[in-house]
mmCIF file of C-alpha atoms in Angstrom:
data_model
loop_
_atom_site.group_PDB
_atom_site.id
_atom_site.type_symbol
_atom_site.label_atom_id
_atom_site.label_comp_id
_atom_site.label_asym_id
_atom_site.label_seq_id
_atom_site.Cartn_x
_atom_site.Cartn_y
_atom_site.Cartn_z
ATOM 1 C CA UNK A 1 66.467 172.270 86.633
ATOM 2 C CA UNK A 2 69.489 173.495 84.944
ATOM 3 C CA UNK A 3 68.197 173.937 81.337
ATOM 4 C CA UNK A 4 64.535 174.772 82.809
ATOM 5 C CA UNK A 5 66.218 177.804 84.488
ATOM 6 C CA UNK A 6 67.744 179.100 81.275
ATOM 7 C CA UNK A 7 64.477 178.362 79.338
ATOM 8 C CA UNK A 8 62.364 180.565 81.847
ATOM 9 C CA UNK A 9 65.554 183.185 81.509
ATOM 10 C CA UNK A 10 64.845 183.347 77.859
ATOM 11 C CA UNK A 11 61.349 184.047 78.220
ATOM 12 C CA UNK A 12 62.113 187.083 80.758
ATOM 13 C CA UNK A 13 60.364 184.968 83.636
ATOM 14 C CA UNK A 14 63.172 185.677 85.988
ATOM 15 C CA UNK A 15 61.321 184.308 89.300
ATOM 16 C CA UNK A 16 60.597 181.027 87.878
ATOM 17 C CA UNK A 17 64.534 180.957 86.371
ATOM 18 C CA UNK A 18 65.514 181.647 89.997
ATOM 19 C CA UNK A 19 63.342 179.094 91.440
ATOM 20 C CA UNK A 20 64.382 176.364 88.868
ATOM 21 C CA UNK A 21 68.125 177.201 89.527
ATOM 22 C CA UNK A 22 67.691 176.971 93.059
ATOM 23 C CA UNK A 23 66.355 173.666 93.079
ATOM 24 C CA UNK A 24 69.168 172.686 90.601
ATOM 25 C CA UNK A 25 71.510 173.537 93.349
ATOM 26 C CA UNK A 26 69.747 171.579 95.748
ATOM 27 C CA UNK A 27 70.015 168.364 93.561
ATOM 28 C CA UNK A 28 73.114 168.663 91.745
ATOM 29 C CA UNK A 29 76.412 167.558 92.586
ATOM 30 C CA UNK A 30 78.627 169.187 89.851
ATOM 31 C CA UNK A 31 80.593 171.749 91.476
ATOM 32 C CA UNK A 32 81.287 173.609 88.295
ATOM 33 C CA UNK A 33 77.744 173.802 87.264
ATOM 34 C CA UNK A 34 76.563 174.977 90.564
ATOM 35 C CA UNK A 35 79.264 177.647 90.606
ATOM 36 C CA UNK A 36 77.974 178.843 87.319
ATOM 37 C CA UNK A 37 74.274 178.742 88.504
ATOM 38 C CA UNK A 38 75.244 180.625 91.591
ATOM 39 C CA UNK A 39 76.668 183.263 89.295
ATOM 40 C CA UNK A 40 73.638 183.518 87.487
ATOM 41 C CA UNK A 41 71.118 183.710 90.118
ATOM 42 C CA UNK A 42 73.376 186.678 91.320
ATOM 43 C CA UNK A 43 72.923 188.296 87.848
ATOM 44 C CA UNK A 44 69.129 188.005 87.884
ATOM 45 C CA UNK A 45 68.444 189.409 91.394
ATOM 46 C CA UNK A 46 67.390 192.620 90.443
ATOM 47 C CA UNK A 47 65.335 191.443 87.507
ATOM 48 C CA UNK A 48 63.459 189.213 90.001
ATOM 49 C CA UNK A 49 62.884 192.379 91.913
ATOM 50 C CA UNK A 50 61.479 194.125 89.145
ATOM 51 C CA UNK A 51 59.314 191.338 88.359
ATOM 52 C CA UNK A 52 57.967 191.432 91.774
ATOM 53 C CA UNK A 53 57.154 195.142 91.519
ATOM 54 C CA UNK A 54 55.449 194.517 88.051
ATOM 55 C CA UNK A 55 53.289 191.783 89.737
ATOM 56 C CA UNK A 56 52.348 193.905 92.730
ATOM 57 C CA UNK A 57 50.999 196.235 90.018
ATOM 58 C CA UNK A 58 49.108 193.718 88.156
ATOM 59 C CA UNK A 59 47.566 192.643 91.290
ATOM 60 C CA UNK A 60 46.671 196.018 92.372
ATOM 61 C CA UNK A 61 49.072 196.506 95.008
ATOM 62 C CA UNK A 62 50.400 199.866 93.854
ATOM 63 C CA UNK A 63 51.891 200.728 97.451
ATOM 64 C CA UNK A 64 53.841 197.985 97.256
ATOM 65 C CA UNK A 65 54.967 197.800 93.501
ATOM 66 C CA UNK A 66 55.603 201.402 92.864
ATOM 67 C CA UNK A 67 58.591 202.039 95.264
ATOM 68 C CA UNK A 68 60.268 198.929 93.663
ATOM 69 C CA UNK A 69 59.567 200.212 90.197
ATOM 70 C CA UNK A 70 60.481 203.525 90.916
ATOM 71 C CA UNK A 71 63.959 202.620 92.270
ATOM 72 C CA UNK A 72 64.642 200.890 89.190
ATOM 73 C CA UNK A 73 63.689 203.548 86.964
ATOM 74 C CA UNK A 74 66.880 205.347 87.579
ATOM 75 C CA UNK A 75 69.108 202.466 87.423
ATOM 76 C CA UNK A 76 70.898 200.391 84.762
ATOM 77 C CA UNK A 77 67.278 198.959 84.072
ATOM 78 C CA UNK A 78 66.093 202.389 82.939
ATOM 79 C CA UNK A 79 65.897 201.358 79.438
ATOM 80 C CA UNK A 80 63.540 198.169 80.052
ATOM 81 C CA UNK A 81 60.116 199.289 78.657
ATOM 82 C CA UNK A 82 58.068 197.080 80.665
ATOM 83 C CA UNK A 83 59.429 198.745 83.594
ATOM 84 C CA UNK A 84 57.907 202.124 82.415
ATOM 85 C CA UNK A 85 54.649 200.568 81.350
ATOM 86 C CA UNK A 86 53.844 199.048 84.625
ATOM 87 C CA UNK A 87 55.256 202.663 86.549
ATOM 88 C CA UNK A 88 52.409 204.013 83.983
ATOM 89 C CA UNK A 89 49.996 201.695 85.118
ATOM 90 C CA UNK A 90 50.639 202.425 88.804
ATOM 91 C CA UNK A 91 51.007 206.090 88.287
ATOM 92 C CA UNK A 92 47.445 206.203 86.296
ATOM 93 C CA UNK A 93 45.698 204.014 89.251
ATOM 94 C CA UNK A 94 47.229 206.259 92.015
ATOM 95 C CA UNK A 95 45.854 209.422 90.050
ATOM 96 C CA UNK A 96 49.382 210.714 89.135
ATOM 97 C CA UNK A 97 48.273 211.486 85.476
ATOM 98 C CA UNK A 98 51.001 213.330 84.362
ATOM 99 C CA UNK A 99 53.739 210.799 85.829
ATOM 100 C CA UNK A 100 51.769 208.068 83.912
ATOM 101 C CA UNK A 101 51.554 209.908 80.832
ATOM 102 C CA UNK A 102 55.578 210.388 81.088
ATOM 103 C CA UNK A 103 55.857 206.788 81.772
ATOM 104 C CA UNK A 104 54.011 205.543 79.085
ATOM 105 C CA UNK A 105 55.677 207.877 76.589
ATOM 106 C CA UNK A 106 59.067 206.650 77.863
ATOM 107 C CA UNK A 107 57.796 203.035 77.338
ATOM 108 C CA UNK A 108 57.049 203.979 73.470
ATOM 109 C CA UNK A 109 60.297 205.681 73.207
ATOM 110 C CA UNK A 110 61.924 202.394 74.084
ATOM 111 C CA UNK A 111 59.145 200.137 72.009
ATOM 112 C CA UNK A 112 57.501 202.242 69.699
ATOM 113 C CA UNK A 113 54.790 199.565 68.770
ATOM 114 C CA UNK A 114 53.554 198.746 72.364
ATOM 115 C CA UNK A 115 49.664 198.871 71.734
ATOM 116 C CA UNK A 116 49.055 198.858 75.576
ATOM 117 C CA UNK A 117 50.843 201.977 76.385
ATOM 118 C CA UNK A 118 49.298 203.602 73.197
ATOM 119 C CA UNK A 119 45.742 202.546 74.385
ATOM 120 C CA UNK A 120 46.458 203.834 77.934
ATOM 121 C CA UNK A 121 47.606 207.047 76.596
ATOM 122 C CA UNK A 122 44.631 207.266 74.270
ATOM 123 C CA UNK A 123 42.281 206.618 77.442
ATOM 124 C CA UNK A 124 43.869 209.639 79.256
ATOM 125 C CA UNK A 125 43.713 211.698 76.412
ATOM 126 C CA UNK A 126 40.011 210.985 75.759
ATOM 127 C CA UNK A 127 39.360 211.782 79.275
ATOM 128 C CA UNK A 128 40.949 215.245 78.821
ATOM 129 C CA UNK A 129 39.381 215.630 75.442
ATOM 130 C CA UNK A 130 42.736 216.210 73.912
ATOM 131 C CA UNK A 131 41.683 215.827 70.291
ATOM 132 C CA UNK A 132 45.012 216.330 68.930
ATOM 133 C CA UNK A 133 46.408 213.363 71.082
ATOM 134 C CA UNK A 134 43.455 211.292 70.366
ATOM 135 C CA UNK A 135 43.960 211.438 66.736
ATOM 136 C CA UNK A 136 47.467 210.799 66.946
ATOM 137 C CA UNK A 137 47.234 207.842 69.249
ATOM 138 C CA UNK A 138 44.097 206.542 67.257
ATOM 139 C CA UNK A 139 45.793 206.517 64.146
ATOM 140 C CA UNK A 140 49.109 204.895 65.625
ATOM 141 C CA UNK A 141 46.851 202.011 67.057
ATOM 142 C CA UNK A 142 44.840 201.448 63.805
ATOM 143 C CA UNK A 143 48.205 201.206 61.942
ATOM 144 C CA UNK A 144 49.775 198.768 64.212
ATOM 145 C CA UNK A 145 46.816 196.632 64.662
ATOM 146 C CA UNK A 146 46.451 196.566 60.846
ATOM 147 C CA UNK A 147 49.913 195.212 60.765
ATOM 148 C CA UNK A 148 49.301 192.673 63.198
ATOM 149 C CA UNK A 149 46.330 191.698 61.219
ATOM 150 C CA UNK A 150 48.218 191.561 58.022
ATOM 151 C CA UNK A 151 50.890 189.278 59.599
ATOM 152 C CA UNK A 152 48.272 186.908 61.145
ATOM 153 C CA UNK A 153 46.787 186.646 57.420
ATOM 154 C CA UNK A 154 50.257 185.798 56.078
ATOM 155 C CA UNK A 155 50.826 183.089 58.424
ATOM 156 C CA UNK A 156 47.501 181.613 57.811
ATOM 157 C CA UNK A 157 47.984 181.459 54.218
ATOM 158 C CA UNK A 158 51.496 179.874 54.694
ATOM 159 C CA UNK A 159 50.012 177.431 56.991
ATOM 160 C CA UNK A 160 47.216 176.668 54.177
ATOM 161 C CA UNK A 161 50.143 176.334 51.795
ATOM 162 C CA UNK A 162 52.063 174.163 53.838
ATOM 163 C CA UNK A 163 49.226 171.890 54.726
ATOM 164 C CA UNK A 164 48.429 171.271 51.078
ATOM 165 C CA UNK A 165 51.997 171.019 49.533
ATOM 166 C CA UNK A 166 54.625 168.229 50.366
ATOM 167 C CA UNK A 167 57.450 170.938 50.671
ATOM 168 C CA UNK A 168 57.692 173.986 52.920
ATOM 169 C CA UNK A 169 57.518 177.181 51.036
ATOM 170 C CA UNK A 170 59.967 178.712 52.876
ATOM 171 C CA UNK A 171 62.772 176.309 53.231
ATOM 172 C CA UNK A 172 61.975 173.410 50.743
ATOM 173 C CA UNK A 173 61.849 170.811 53.305
ATOM 174 C CA UNK A 174 59.723 167.532 52.466
ATOM 175 C CA UNK A 175 56.661 167.592 54.733
ATOM 176 C CA UNK A 176 53.982 165.084 55.173
ATOM 177 C CA UNK A 177 50.697 166.028 53.580
ATOM 178 C CA UNK A 178 48.255 167.287 55.865
ATOM 179 C CA UNK A 179 50.869 168.196 58.466
ATOM 180 C CA UNK A 180 50.708 171.769 60.276
#
């Protein structure tokens, strides 16, 4: 449970990290490790709350998720782009379009290639027939999707090369023919 908690933490799965570490505390007999994990649990209390707010938004419980997320939008977590993305989703679903647009734009300030924020903005601008922003976000989406596709093709080519070779093209290590 000790290492599982850290694995979840590294994936940004705070609630799962919290649960794993609480199980660790139940089963461990090592005082030093327990002290460390109690500290970690305290450190992720707020991220666990933010994750709960995001989960409420995902489940359509906007009245439960929005107050949680709005609280954290003006705290030390204000630079977490997912917080602003989920605020945007909540505002949009609650009919607060201007707040939704501001939240999606803030998410993009923090993560300039977040496709879902761009797609949400594009959808709203299409509904408003805002041609300038339709063009702007359509072009950005195409550019990012093209980059993703180019990366996918490059990885596929590397895998094909690796499968047909006895050495890794990146590090030169010996590989078994047909490995992938």
